XYZ file of C-alpha atoms in Angstrom:
291
model
C 55.684 -84.872 114.870
C 53.710 -83.962 111.818
C 56.665 -85.133 109.669
C 56.535 -88.737 111.757
C 52.923 -88.788 110.711
C 53.335 -88.016 107.025
C 56.169 -91.062 107.110
C 53.871 -93.430 108.685
C 50.805 -92.539 106.356
C 52.902 -92.989 103.187
C 54.567 -96.239 104.724
C 50.760 -97.546 105.521
C 49.969 -96.158 101.940
C 52.465 -98.333 100.452
C 51.829 -100.998 102.449
C 48.186 -101.356 101.303
C 49.051 -100.437 97.452
C 51.534 -103.174 97.647
C 49.813 -105.549 99.383
C 46.948 -104.789 96.613
C 49.380 -105.617 94.318
C 50.660 -108.960 95.569
C 47.080 -109.531 95.965
C 45.831 -109.183 92.471
C 48.799 -110.566 91.151
C 48.324 -114.126 92.785
C 44.569 -113.894 92.051
C 45.365 -113.532 88.419
C 48.244 -116.545 88.508
C 45.144 -118.727 89.958
C 42.807 -117.572 87.837
C 44.900 -118.378 84.728
C 47.156 -121.266 85.561
C 46.427 -123.017 82.789
C 46.595 -120.011 80.109
C 42.948 -120.415 79.281
C 42.992 -124.145 78.633
C 40.065 -126.540 79.580
C 40.347 -129.951 79.724
C 37.485 -131.433 77.352
C 37.553 -134.926 79.643
C 35.829 -131.832 82.571
C 32.959 -131.955 80.470
C 30.124 -134.715 81.523
C 32.676 -136.731 83.187
C 30.310 -139.651 84.710
C 28.642 -140.147 81.460
C 31.807 -140.468 79.173
C 32.248 -144.022 78.529
C 34.242 -144.256 75.470
C 37.504 -141.610 74.699
C 40.313 -142.467 72.327
C 42.822 -139.386 72.061
C 44.843 -140.980 69.128
C 47.895 -139.354 70.080
C 50.638 -141.803 68.127
C 48.515 -144.621 69.670
C 44.867 -146.111 69.303
C 44.442 -146.914 73.599
C 40.578 -146.015 74.795
C 41.248 -145.007 78.122
C 38.006 -145.387 79.599
C 38.084 -149.042 79.663
C 42.065 -149.306 78.925
C 41.304 -151.192 75.925
C 43.935 -152.068 73.473
C 42.584 -152.957 69.987
C 42.431 -156.150 69.145
C 43.615 -155.266 65.313
C 45.011 -152.523 63.864
C 46.860 -152.709 60.309
C 48.156 -149.978 58.374
C 47.033 -147.732 61.060
C 48.849 -144.637 61.086
C 48.715 -141.254 63.063
C 49.499 -137.208 61.665
C 49.388 -134.145 63.103
C 45.725 -133.446 64.672
C 43.703 -131.258 66.992
C 45.289 -132.460 69.457
C 48.633 -134.082 69.192
C 48.434 -136.560 67.049
C 45.123 -137.889 64.934
C 43.957 -141.528 63.394
C 45.095 -141.293 59.694
C 42.850 -143.677 57.275
C 43.973 -145.550 54.449
C 42.815 -148.085 51.898
C 42.496 -151.416 54.214
C 43.473 -149.409 57.662
C 41.005 -149.943 60.936
C 40.866 -150.248 64.422
C 38.826 -153.610 66.306
C 37.692 -153.242 69.809
C 36.664 -156.198 71.545
C 34.462 -155.221 73.929
C 34.526 -156.572 77.581
C 31.681 -157.815 78.839
C 31.173 -154.784 81.228
C 31.388 -151.914 78.797
C 29.199 -149.655 78.652
C 29.123 -149.468 74.961
C 27.071 -152.643 75.007
C 24.141 -151.045 76.727
C 23.475 -147.661 75.366
C 19.967 -146.469 75.991
C 20.911 -142.628 74.617
C 24.253 -142.077 73.394
C 26.363 -138.689 72.356
C 29.098 -139.314 69.791
C 32.001 -136.489 69.765
C 34.647 -136.385 67.128
C 36.972 -134.212 65.370
C 36.648 -135.304 61.891
C 38.388 -133.946 58.582
C 37.522 -136.153 55.473
C 38.380 -135.761 51.944
C 35.084 -135.766 49.665
C 32.845 -139.326 48.928
C 30.838 -139.036 45.623
C 31.809 -141.880 43.138
C 34.170 -143.224 45.609
C 32.510 -146.467 47.897
C 31.028 -145.442 50.844
C 32.810 -145.129 54.187
C 32.198 -146.786 57.343
C 33.518 -144.084 60.325
C 32.564 -146.075 63.129
C 30.231 -148.590 64.392
C 29.557 -150.685 67.329
C 28.949 -154.064 66.021
C 26.651 -156.731 66.381
C 27.829 -160.457 65.915
C 24.839 -161.636 64.351
C 24.518 -158.558 61.592
C 27.692 -157.659 60.457
C 26.760 -154.886 57.498
C 24.709 -152.458 60.392
C 25.835 -153.741 63.284
C 23.937 -151.565 66.502
C 24.995 -148.200 65.992
C 26.925 -147.010 62.422
C 28.154 -143.920 61.586
C 29.043 -143.584 57.956
C 29.417 -141.104 55.272
C 27.320 -141.509 51.853
C 27.553 -141.010 48.143
C 26.627 -137.733 47.327
C 24.577 -137.718 44.400
C 24.968 -134.135 43.577
C 28.498 -134.308 41.461
C 28.258 -130.453 41.949
C 28.657 -130.322 45.605
C 31.418 -129.893 47.751
C 30.591 -131.319 51.160
C 29.822 -134.128 53.336
C 27.083 -136.221 53.280
C 26.630 -138.069 56.676
C 24.314 -141.281 57.414
C 23.745 -143.093 60.915
C 22.144 -146.142 61.520
C 20.951 -147.618 64.969
C 18.866 -150.475 66.013
C 16.245 -151.243 68.837
C 15.066 -154.692 69.469
C 11.242 -154.813 68.620
C 10.843 -152.340 65.959
C 9.046 -153.630 62.962
C 12.144 -152.996 60.729
C 15.415 -153.018 59.804
C 16.387 -149.992 61.999
C 16.483 -146.071 62.387
C 17.979 -144.109 59.399
C 19.293 -140.651 59.303
C 20.331 -138.716 56.382
C 22.577 -135.503 57.178
C 23.273 -133.554 54.059
C 24.280 -130.265 54.468
C 26.829 -127.383 52.818
C 28.374 -127.165 56.250
C 29.657 -130.257 56.220
C 33.177 -129.405 54.757
C 34.798 -131.237 52.643
C 38.677 -131.920 53.762
C 38.540 -129.424 56.962
C 38.202 -130.069 60.685
C 34.998 -130.145 62.273
C 34.118 -130.765 66.006
C 30.747 -133.383 65.312
C 28.637 -134.137 67.905
C 25.644 -137.008 66.634
C 23.357 -137.770 69.735
C 20.190 -139.337 70.608
C 17.888 -138.428 73.413
C 15.838 -141.794 74.672
C 14.067 -139.093 77.036
C 12.676 -137.446 73.494
C 13.105 -139.728 71.096
C 14.886 -136.705 69.317
C 18.132 -137.038 67.059
C 20.265 -134.255 66.664
C 23.990 -132.977 65.299
C 25.894 -130.216 66.683
C 28.803 -128.890 64.422
C 31.441 -126.698 66.238
C 29.337 -126.028 69.004
C 26.054 -125.253 67.460
C 22.939 -127.355 66.406
C 22.588 -127.989 63.443
C 18.850 -127.587 62.077
C 17.034 -130.361 60.430
C 13.334 -130.801 59.597
C 11.267 -132.077 62.209
C 10.685 -135.277 60.420
C 14.828 -135.808 60.459
C 14.781 -135.151 64.433
C 12.162 -137.125 66.031
C 12.459 -140.890 65.651
C 9.608 -143.094 65.873
C 9.078 -146.907 66.664
C 6.251 -147.572 63.877
C 3.951 -145.867 61.475
C 1.771 -144.933 64.688
C 4.193 -142.358 65.484
C 4.938 -143.933 68.854
C 7.886 -142.634 70.331
C 10.994 -144.883 70.216
C 12.452 -144.381 73.372
C 15.187 -146.441 74.943
C 17.764 -147.918 72.607
C 17.998 -152.051 73.498
C 21.464 -152.812 71.800
C 21.791 -156.777 71.390
C 24.976 -159.224 70.914
C 27.496 -156.055 70.420
C 31.038 -157.137 70.960
C 33.081 -155.180 68.703
C 34.087 -151.432 68.214
C 35.296 -150.610 64.513
C 36.718 -147.829 63.377
C 37.160 -146.847 59.631
C 36.269 -150.257 58.263
C 33.283 -152.231 57.504
C 33.140 -155.249 59.355
C 32.017 -157.323 56.399
C 35.583 -156.844 54.878
C 37.357 -157.323 58.111
C 35.394 -160.560 58.947
C 34.296 -162.341 55.876
C 36.655 -160.607 53.113
C 33.698 -159.231 51.312
C 34.347 -157.259 48.145
C 31.258 -155.688 47.631
C 32.639 -152.271 45.943
C 30.542 -149.960 47.579
C 31.919 -150.898 50.932
C 34.978 -148.465 51.277
C 37.669 -147.626 53.665
C 37.158 -143.770 56.262
C 40.263 -142.121 54.320
C 40.288 -139.047 56.235
C 41.339 -137.684 60.059
C 39.577 -138.447 63.514
C 40.521 -137.031 66.621
C 39.843 -136.763 70.609
C 36.882 -139.167 69.424
C 34.564 -139.546 72.848
C 31.392 -141.574 73.747
C 28.993 -140.521 76.094
C 25.880 -142.643 77.751
C 23.287 -139.583 77.388
C 22.615 -137.119 75.073
C 24.223 -134.075 76.288
C 22.580 -130.791 76.603
C 23.314 -127.765 73.781
C 24.958 -126.164 76.898
C 27.510 -129.150 77.693
C 28.204 -129.353 74.062
C 29.143 -126.045 73.726
C 31.460 -126.553 76.819
C 32.997 -129.780 75.292
C 33.840 -127.487 72.145
C 35.128 -124.589 73.607
C 37.195 -127.014 75.931
C 38.543 -128.864 72.693
C 39.393 -125.447 71.120
C 41.365 -124.318 74.312
C 43.636 -127.374 73.359
C 44.022 -127.255 69.521
C 47.888 -127.801 69.308
C 48.338 -127.655 65.257
């Protein structure tokens, strides 16, 4: 009888152990079925209004918009699959449909992987623009890389410009010059403006870049009234890689240059992402790196 109990106990113990092992194995499989990868498009999904993965084509996947013009554009190995390769005379132009949320941004976040050569004595390249039909130079929102004034510097100098109806001057300028903006190295950059606080911020690789308060705060006039909601007007195109006067009116101004670097995983949101969301987006992007 004792032997029967011993045998039963051993069988029961084995079943519990095996069951535990089986349960643990299944749980591990369930938790790690993507090998630690996170889809970046699951971050702030409701606010993602444009996304260009540049995976061997230029389709904007949220609005399903194919560029109306894409001369000389090629694709190279990027951070995730392929990436946009800039060149002289290369650009993408998207005609925005009437219902595009890019036309009505009050706040914004523009996130991208970017790698660019140094810009010093060469013309100023425009990276991205939400265009304005009656202002081919600056549009509604422009991100460019300005010339470095210090010939010894080895970094990138970003400059942004965005407009709001009623502002008593041409627009809001942001100058972002930091040694951490590295030349010819992939960086994940996030540019954002928050209408609720009238603050502009930049994140590099998931971390907020510190600037003086005068750079972060955007005001509508000399009385220091907050800028508040943006109000784009006559927004009609999204341009990547080119100044619109060069593509629309064959301007020959020497200072207007083509973007010669690489872009990958370009996303636009209709709000300023929180710091937590920016970090989550960066971590998700890193989990997808394939190069």
